[in-house]
Amino acid sequence: MPDSPSSIVNASGTLYLVATPIGNLEDITFRAVRILKEADLIAAEDTRHTGKLLHHFQIETPQLSYHEHNARSRIPQLIEKLQNGQTVALVSDAGMPGISDPGYGLVCACANAGIVVSPIPGPAAVVSAIAASALPSDRFTFEGFLPVKGKARTERLSQLATEPRTMVLYESPHRLLKTLADLQMHLGSDRRVTVARELTKRYEEFWRGTLGEAIAHFTATEPRGEFTVAISGHTATPQTISQADLLQQLEELISQGLSPSKASRQLAQETGLSKREIYQLSLTMKQEDG
């Protein structure tokens, strides 16, 4: 049952993860405003940025900075306050705290200490972008920010090349073209992409096309604002393989101890062929053996 207007008074020792607007202030929820007003303390990624939000909604709750550079020292302080019965509201600069930000560490510390963690849902750039991307959204993977450079970046991009789900990632304006070029190198220039800019803000924009077209567009048009990029997943192209070769591969897998069903599934993944058709072929092998 949803909490009543006064329930926060009795919910001592709770860390609330409060989603804040990613652009448009009207996107904040009534519940988020109430929690921020009634909490004992607001732990904010940037107190100056959050201060503008608090001023707009006439929220006078004191703030404490909590960001990636002071998280190690702040976590014990916040845990102590929570254990002493104080209610803490955690906010990031925009969206849901704990997603691609240092809030994750505090949530883990609370979980280990047996402190209640309660999410106050609201705006999230990843969900907004995938919903309006016009790319498959029934299954998708959130990649956050890609590694900036080196082996870690190359390995991640190589993994994404064969990812079948739609992929969503965040990128800054000055790195957008570099990321699009790296994606093209590993995924191909024809892969579909939707580039969302300034979500929920005045200059919100969705650009849709291929990676090759995206590079041309953002080379001609300087990237400005914050970007959320959705890329279509890898679609396996069925290989041309003879029935004799397919039977031979089936026999080898089954001889290794795989069941006909598992062998069919593995071959379907490797070749792009229908698992059902391969399985039917495995049944003919049994009939011939019989």
GROMACS .gro file of N, CA and C in nm, residues 135-258:
model
  372
  135LEU      N    1   1.332   0.182  -3.183
  135LEU     CA    2   1.409   0.058  -3.192
  135LEU      C    3   1.345  -0.043  -3.097
  136PRO      N    4   1.369  -0.174  -3.117
  136PRO     CA    5   1.306  -0.275  -3.031
  136PRO      C    6   1.331  -0.245  -2.883
  137SER      N    7   1.224  -0.242  -2.805
  137SER     CA    8   1.235  -0.206  -2.663
  137SER      C    9   1.187  -0.317  -2.570
  138ASP      N   10   1.148  -0.433  -2.627
  138ASP     CA   11   1.103  -0.543  -2.542
  138ASP      C   12   1.219  -0.601  -2.461
  139ARG      N   13   1.339  -0.595  -2.516
  139ARG     CA   14   1.460  -0.637  -2.446
  139ARG      C   15   1.571  -0.538  -2.483
  140PHE      N   16   1.637  -0.481  -2.383
  140PHE     CA   17   1.748  -0.390  -2.414
  140PHE      C   18   1.851  -0.395  -2.302
  141THR      N   19   1.970  -0.348  -2.332
  141THR     CA   20   2.077  -0.346  -2.232
  141THR      C   21   2.128  -0.204  -2.214
  142PHE      N   22   2.149  -0.164  -2.089
  142PHE     CA   23   2.197  -0.030  -2.058
  142PHE      C   24   2.347  -0.036  -2.033
  143GLU      N   25   2.423   0.039  -2.111
  143GLU     CA   26   2.569   0.034  -2.102
  143GLU      C   27   2.628   0.152  -2.027
  144GLY      N   28   2.547   0.249  -1.987
  144GLY     CA   29   2.601   0.365  -1.917
  144GLY      C   30   2.700   0.440  -2.005
  145PHE      N   31   2.812   0.479  -1.947
  145PHE     CA   32   2.920   0.541  -2.024
  145PHE      C   33   3.022   0.434  -2.061
  146LEU      N   34   3.062   0.428  -2.187
  146LEU     CA   35   3.165   0.334  -2.229
  146LEU      C   36   3.299   0.371  -2.165
  147PRO      N   37   3.389   0.272  -2.145
  147PRO     CA   38   3.523   0.307  -2.100
  147PRO      C   39   3.583   0.411  -2.195
  148VAL      N   40   3.658   0.504  -2.142
  148VAL     CA   41   3.706   0.618  -2.221
  148VAL      C   42   3.806   0.576  -2.328
  149LYS      N   43   3.898   0.486  -2.294
  149LYS     CA   44   4.002   0.450  -2.391
  149LYS      C   45   4.067   0.318  -2.354
  150GLY      N   46   4.161   0.277  -2.440
  150GLY     CA   47   4.244   0.162  -2.410
  150GLY      C   48   4.176   0.028  -2.433
  151LYS      N   49   4.235  -0.074  -2.371
  151LYS     CA   50   4.189  -0.212  -2.389
  151LYS      C   51   4.045  -0.231  -2.341
  152ALA      N   52   4.010  -0.166  -2.230
  152ALA     CA   53   3.875  -0.181  -2.174
  152ALA      C   54   3.770  -0.134  -2.274
  153ARG      N   55   3.797  -0.024  -2.342
  153ARG     CA   56   3.702   0.030  -2.440
  153ARG      C   57   3.690  -0.065  -2.560
  154THR      N   58   3.805  -0.111  -2.611
  154THR     CA   59   3.805  -0.202  -2.726
  154THR      C   60   3.732  -0.331  -2.695
  155GLU      N   61   3.755  -0.387  -2.577
  155GLU     CA   62   3.689  -0.512  -2.539
  155GLU      C   63   3.538  -0.493  -2.526
  156ARG      N   64   3.495  -0.380  -2.468
  156ARG     CA   65   3.351  -0.356  -2.453
  156ARG      C   66   3.284  -0.343  -2.590
  157LEU      N   67   3.347  -0.270  -2.679
  157LEU     CA   68   3.291  -0.252  -2.814
  157LEU      C   69   3.285  -0.384  -2.889
  158SER      N   70   3.385  -0.468  -2.870
  158SER     CA   71   3.385  -0.600  -2.935
  158SER      C   72   3.269  -0.685  -2.885
  159GLN      N   73   3.241  -0.674  -2.755
  159GLN     CA   74   3.129  -0.749  -2.697
  159GLN      C   75   2.995  -0.699  -2.752
  160LEU      N   76   2.985  -0.567  -2.768
  160LEU     CA   77   2.860  -0.509  -2.816
  160LEU      C   78   2.832  -0.544  -2.962
  161ALA      N   79   2.936  -0.579  -3.038
  161ALA     CA   80   2.919  -0.609  -3.181
  161ALA      C   81   2.821  -0.723  -3.204
  162THR      N   82   2.817  -0.819  -3.111
  162THR     CA   83   2.728  -0.935  -3.129
  162THR      C   84   2.612  -0.934  -3.029
  163GLU      N   85   2.591  -0.822  -2.958
  163GLU     CA   86   2.479  -0.812  -2.863
  163GLU      C   87   2.347  -0.806  -2.940
  164PRO      N   88   2.255  -0.902  -2.917
  164PRO     CA   89   2.130  -0.903  -2.994
  164PRO      C   90   2.026  -0.802  -2.948
  165ARG      N   91   2.040  -0.751  -2.827
  165ARG     CA   92   1.941  -0.656  -2.775
  165ARG      C   93   1.976  -0.513  -2.814
  166THR      N   94   1.877  -0.426  -2.813
  166THR     CA   95   1.902  -0.284  -2.832
  166THR      C   96   1.991  -0.236  -2.718
  167MET      N   97   2.090  -0.153  -2.750
  167MET     CA   98   2.186  -0.104  -2.651
  167MET      C   99   2.165   0.045  -2.629
  168VAL      N  100   2.170   0.088  -2.503
  168VAL     CA  101   2.153   0.229  -2.469
  168VAL      C  102   2.274   0.275  -2.389
  169LEU      N  103   2.331   0.387  -2.428
  169LEU     CA  104   2.446   0.441  -2.355
  169LEU      C  105   2.438   0.592  -2.346
  170TYR      N  106   2.513   0.648  -2.252
  170TYR     CA  107   2.520   0.792  -2.233
  170TYR      C  108   2.649   0.845  -2.296
  171GLU      N  109   2.646   0.968  -2.346
  171GLU     CA  110   2.769   1.027  -2.400
  171GLU      C  111   2.763   1.179  -2.389
  172SER      N  112   2.879   1.238  -2.370
  172SER     CA  113   2.891   1.384  -2.362
  172SER      C  114   2.907   1.440  -2.502
  173PRO      N  115   2.878   1.569  -2.522
  173PRO     CA  116   2.884   1.626  -2.658
  173PRO      C  117   3.024   1.621  -2.720
  174HIS      N  118   3.129   1.641  -2.640
  174HIS     CA  119   3.263   1.645  -2.698
  174HIS      C  120   3.319   1.507  -2.732
  175ARG      N  121   3.252   1.401  -2.685
  175ARG     CA  122   3.298   1.266  -2.716
  175ARG      C  123   3.202   1.191  -2.809
  176LEU      N  124   3.092   1.254  -2.847
  176LEU     CA  125   2.990   1.185  -2.926
  176LEU      C  126   3.045   1.131  -3.058
  177LEU      N  127   3.113   1.215  -3.135
  177LEU     CA  128   3.163   1.172  -3.266
  177LEU      C  129   3.263   1.058  -3.253
  178LYS      N  130   3.352   1.065  -3.154
  178LYS     CA  131   3.449   0.958  -3.130
  178LYS      C  132   3.377   0.826  -3.101
  179THR      N  133   3.273   0.832  -3.020
  179THR     CA  134   3.199   0.711  -2.985
  179THR      C  135   3.124   0.655  -3.106
  180LEU      N  136   3.062   0.743  -3.184
  180LEU     CA  137   2.993   0.698  -3.305
  180LEU      C  138   3.090   0.633  -3.402
  181ALA      N  139   3.210   0.689  -3.417
  181ALA     CA  140   3.311   0.633  -3.507
  181ALA      C  141   3.358   0.496  -3.457
  182ASP      N  142   3.377   0.482  -3.326
  182ASP     CA  143   3.420   0.354  -3.271
  182ASP      C  144   3.310   0.249  -3.285
  183LEU      N  145   3.185   0.291  -3.265
  183LEU     CA  146   3.073   0.199  -3.284
  183LEU      C  147   3.065   0.153  -3.430
  184GLN      N  148   3.087   0.245  -3.522
  184GLN     CA  149   3.084   0.209  -3.664
  184GLN      C  150   3.195   0.108  -3.697
  185MET      N  151   3.312   0.127  -3.639
  185MET     CA  152   3.424   0.038  -3.665
  185MET      C  153   3.394  -0.105  -3.621
  186HIS      N  154   3.326  -0.118  -3.506
  186HIS     CA  155   3.301  -0.252  -3.451
  186HIS      C  156   3.166  -0.310  -3.492
  187LEU      N  157   3.065  -0.225  -3.517
  187LEU     CA  158   2.930  -0.274  -3.545
  187LEU      C  159   2.891  -0.260  -3.691
  188GLY      N  160   2.965  -0.178  -3.767
  188GLY     CA  161   2.931  -0.157  -3.907
  188GLY      C  162   2.855  -0.027  -3.928
  189SER      N  163   2.870   0.031  -4.047
  189SER     CA  164   2.810   0.162  -4.074
  189SER      C  165   2.659   0.156  -4.095
  190ASP      N  166   2.604   0.036  -4.121
  190ASP     CA  167   2.460   0.024  -4.149
  190ASP      C  168   2.375  -0.001  -4.025
  191ARG      N  169   2.438  -0.014  -3.907
  191ARG     CA  170   2.361  -0.041  -3.784
  191ARG      C  171   2.273   0.079  -3.750
  192ARG      N  172   2.146   0.052  -3.720
  192ARG     CA  173   2.051   0.159  -3.689
  192ARG      C  174   2.082   0.222  -3.553
  193VAL      N  175   2.063   0.353  -3.544
  193VAL     CA  176   2.092   0.424  -3.421
  193VAL      C  177   1.994   0.539  -3.404
  194THR      N  178   1.958   0.566  -3.278
  194THR     CA  179   1.878   0.684  -3.243
  194THR      C  180   1.959   0.765  -3.143
  195VAL      N  181   1.984   0.890  -3.176
  195VAL     CA  182   2.061   0.978  -3.088
  195VAL      C  183   1.965   1.080  -3.027
  196ALA      N  184   1.943   1.068  -2.896
  196ALA     CA  185   1.852   1.158  -2.825
  196ALA      C  186   1.934   1.269  -2.759
  197ARG      N  187   1.889   1.393  -2.777
  197ARG     CA  188   1.962   1.508  -2.723
  197ARG      C  189   1.871   1.591  -2.633
  198GLU      N  190   1.925   1.632  -2.518
  198GLU     CA  191   1.854   1.723  -2.428
  198GLU      C  192   1.713   1.674  -2.394
  199LEU      N  193   1.703   1.551  -2.348
  199LEU     CA  194   1.574   1.491  -2.316
  199LEU      C  195   1.494   1.576  -2.217
  200THR      N  196   1.369   1.600  -2.248
  200THR     CA  197   1.268   1.674  -2.171
  200THR      C  198   1.295   1.824  -2.165
  201LYS      N  199   1.403   1.871  -2.228
  201LYS     CA  200   1.436   2.013  -2.223
  201LYS      C  201   1.381   2.085  -2.346
  202ARG      N  202   1.406   2.213  -2.352
  202ARG     CA  203   1.350   2.297  -2.459
  202ARG      C  204   1.394   2.250  -2.598
  203TYR      N  205   1.520   2.210  -2.610
  203TYR     CA  206   1.572   2.171  -2.741
  203TYR      C  207   1.581   2.019  -2.757
  204GLU      N  208   1.490   1.948  -2.694
  204GLU     CA  209   1.486   1.801  -2.708
  204GLU      C  210   1.480   1.762  -2.855
  205GLU      N  211   1.560   1.660  -2.891
  205GLU     CA  212   1.567   1.618  -3.031
  205GLU      C  213   1.600   1.469  -3.040
  206PHE      N  214   1.535   1.401  -3.133
  206PHE     CA  215   1.566   1.261  -3.162
  206PHE      C  216   1.612   1.252  -3.307
  207TRP      N  217   1.735   1.209  -3.327
  207TRP     CA  218   1.788   1.189  -3.462
  207TRP      C  219   1.795   1.039  -3.487
  208ARG      N  220   1.741   0.992  -3.601
  208ARG     CA  221   1.736   0.849  -3.631
  208ARG      C  222   1.799   0.821  -3.767
  209GLY      N  223   1.876   0.713  -3.776
  209GLY     CA  224   1.939   0.675  -3.902
  209GLY      C  225   2.040   0.564  -3.878
  210THR      N  226   2.141   0.553  -3.963
  210THR     CA  227   2.247   0.454  -3.944
  210THR      C  228   2.367   0.520  -3.878
  211LEU      N  229   2.460   0.438  -3.832
  211LEU     CA  230   2.581   0.493  -3.771
  211LEU      C  231   2.658   0.580  -3.871
  212GLY      N  232   2.667   0.533  -3.994
  212GLY     CA  233   2.736   0.611  -4.097
  212GLY      C  234   2.670   0.745  -4.120
  213GLU      N  235   2.538   0.747  -4.124
  213GLU     CA  236   2.465   0.872  -4.144
  213GLU      C  237   2.477   0.963  -4.021
  214ALA      N  238   2.481   0.901  -3.903
  214ALA     CA  239   2.494   0.979  -3.780
  214ALA      C  240   2.627   1.053  -3.776
  215ILE      N  241   2.733   0.987  -3.818
  215ILE     CA  242   2.865   1.051  -3.820
  215ILE      C  243   2.864   1.170  -3.915
  216ALA      N  244   2.805   1.152  -4.032
  216ALA     CA  245   2.797   1.263  -4.128
  216ALA      C  246   2.715   1.379  -4.071
  217HIS      N  247   2.603   1.346  -4.005
  217HIS     CA  248   2.516   1.450  -3.950
  217HIS      C  249   2.585   1.531  -3.841
  218PHE      N  250   2.648   1.461  -3.745
  218PHE     CA  251   2.707   1.532  -3.632
  218PHE      C  252   2.846   1.588  -3.663
  219THR      N  253   2.899   1.554  -3.780
  219THR     CA  254   3.018   1.623  -3.829
  219THR      C  255   2.978   1.759  -3.885
  220ALA      N  256   2.865   1.761  -3.952
  220ALA     CA  257   2.814   1.886  -4.009
  220ALA      C  258   2.744   1.973  -3.905
  221THR      N  259   2.685   1.909  -3.804
  221THR     CA  260   2.613   1.981  -3.699
  221THR      C  261   2.683   1.957  -3.566
  222GLU      N  262   2.739   2.059  -3.508
  222GLU     CA  263   2.815   2.043  -3.383
  222GLU      C  264   2.727   1.987  -3.271
  223PRO      N  265   2.772   1.876  -3.209
  223PRO     CA  266   2.695   1.818  -3.098
  223PRO      C  267   2.689   1.913  -2.979
  224ARG      N  268   2.569   1.937  -2.929
  224ARG     CA  269   2.552   2.022  -2.812
  224ARG      C  270   2.451   1.958  -2.718
  225GLY      N  271   2.476   1.971  -2.589
  225GLY     CA  272   2.385   1.914  -2.491
  225GLY      C  273   2.428   1.775  -2.449
  226GLU      N  274   2.347   1.711  -2.366
  226GLU     CA  275   2.375   1.576  -2.319
  226GLU      C  276   2.304   1.476  -2.410
  227PHE      N  277   2.372   1.363  -2.438
  227PHE     CA  278   2.321   1.267  -2.535
  227PHE      C  279   2.295   1.130  -2.472
  228THR      N  280   2.187   1.067  -2.517
  228THR     CA  281   2.158   0.928  -2.487
  228THR      C  282   2.144   0.857  -2.622
  229VAL      N  283   2.224   0.753  -2.642
  229VAL     CA  284   2.233   0.689  -2.773
  229VAL      C  285   2.178   0.546  -2.763
  230ALA      N  286   2.084   0.513  -2.853
  230ALA     CA  287   2.028   0.377  -2.861
  230ALA      C  288   2.071   0.316  -2.994
  231ILE      N  289   2.128   0.194  -2.988
  231ILE     CA  290   2.178   0.126  -3.107
  231ILE      C  291   2.107  -0.008  -3.122
  232SER      N  292   2.064  -0.038  -3.243
  232SER     CA  293   1.994  -0.165  -3.265
  232SER      C  294   2.088  -0.283  -3.242
  233GLY      N  295   2.032  -0.395  -3.200
  233GLY     CA  296   2.112  -0.513  -3.171
  233GLY      C  297   2.157  -0.587  -3.297
  234HIS      N  298   2.247  -0.681  -3.275
  234HIS     CA  299   2.301  -0.761  -3.385
  234HIS      C  300   2.197  -0.864  -3.430
  235THR      N  301   2.177  -0.873  -3.559
  235THR     CA  302   2.088  -0.973  -3.617
  235THR      C  303   2.172  -1.074  -3.693
  236ALA      N  304   2.167  -1.199  -3.649
  236ALA     CA  305   2.248  -1.303  -3.712
  236ALA      C  306   2.198  -1.330  -3.853
  237THR      N  307   2.289  -1.338  -3.947
  237THR     CA  308   2.255  -1.372  -4.084
  237THR      C  309   2.272  -1.522  -4.103
  238PRO      N  310   2.167  -1.594  -4.141
  238PRO     CA  311   2.179  -1.739  -4.157
  238PRO      C  312   2.292  -1.777  -4.253
  239GLN      N  313   2.373  -1.872  -4.210
  239GLN     CA  314   2.482  -1.918  -4.294
  239GLN      C  315   2.431  -2.017  -4.398
  240THR      N  316   2.503  -2.022  -4.509
  240THR     CA  317   2.473  -2.125  -4.610
  240THR      C  318   2.550  -2.250  -4.572
  241ILE      N  319   2.478  -2.352  -4.535
  241ILE     CA  320   2.541  -2.475  -4.489
  241ILE      C  321   2.460  -2.594  -4.540
  242SER      N  322   2.531  -2.693  -4.588
  242SER     CA  323   2.463  -2.810  -4.644
  242SER      C  324   2.405  -2.895  -4.532
  243GLN      N  325   2.303  -2.973  -4.567
  243GLN     CA  326   2.241  -3.061  -4.468
  243GLN      C  327   2.340  -3.164  -4.417
  244ALA      N  328   2.430  -3.211  -4.506
  244ALA     CA  329   2.531  -3.310  -4.465
  244ALA      C  330   2.624  -3.251  -4.359
  245ASP      N  331   2.669  -3.125  -4.380
  245ASP     CA  332   2.756  -3.061  -4.282
  245ASP      C  333   2.683  -3.038  -4.151
  246LEU      N  334   2.557  -3.000  -4.161
  246LEU     CA  335   2.478  -2.976  -4.041
  246LEU      C  336   2.461  -3.104  -3.961
  247LEU      N  337   2.435  -3.215  -4.030
  247LEU     CA  338   2.423  -3.344  -3.963
  247LEU      C  339   2.554  -3.383  -3.894
  248GLN      N  340   2.665  -3.356  -3.961
  248GLN     CA  341   2.795  -3.390  -3.904
  248GLN      C  342   2.821  -3.312  -3.776
  249GLN      N  343   2.786  -3.182  -3.779
  249GLN     CA  344   2.805  -3.099  -3.660
  249GLN      C  345   2.713  -3.143  -3.547
  250LEU      N  346   2.592  -3.181  -3.582
  250LEU     CA  347   2.499  -3.233  -3.481
  250LEU      C  348   2.554  -3.359  -3.415
  251GLU      N  349   2.604  -3.451  -3.497
  251GLU     CA  350   2.660  -3.576  -3.445
  251GLU      C  351   2.776  -3.550  -3.351
  252GLU      N  352   2.862  -3.454  -3.386
  252GLU     CA  353   2.977  -3.422  -3.303
  252GLU      C  354   2.934  -3.367  -3.167
  253LEU      N  355   2.835  -3.277  -3.168
  253LEU     CA  356   2.787  -3.218  -3.043
  253LEU      C  357   2.719  -3.322  -2.955
  254ILE      N  358   2.638  -3.407  -3.017
  254ILE     CA  359   2.567  -3.510  -2.940
  254ILE      C  360   2.665  -3.612  -2.884
  255SER      N  361   2.772  -3.642  -2.961
  255SER     CA  362   2.873  -3.736  -2.914
  255SER      C  363   2.951  -3.679  -2.795
  256GLN      N  364   2.950  -3.546  -2.782
  256GLN     CA  365   3.017  -3.480  -2.669
  256GLN      C  366   2.930  -3.479  -2.544
  257GLY      N  367   2.809  -3.533  -2.555
  257GLY     CA  368   2.721  -3.543  -2.439
  257GLY      C  369   2.604  -3.447  -2.437
  258LEU      N  370   2.591  -3.361  -2.540
  258LEU     CA  371   2.478  -3.269  -2.546
  258LEU      C  372   2.353  -3.343  -2.591
   0.00000   0.00000   0.00000
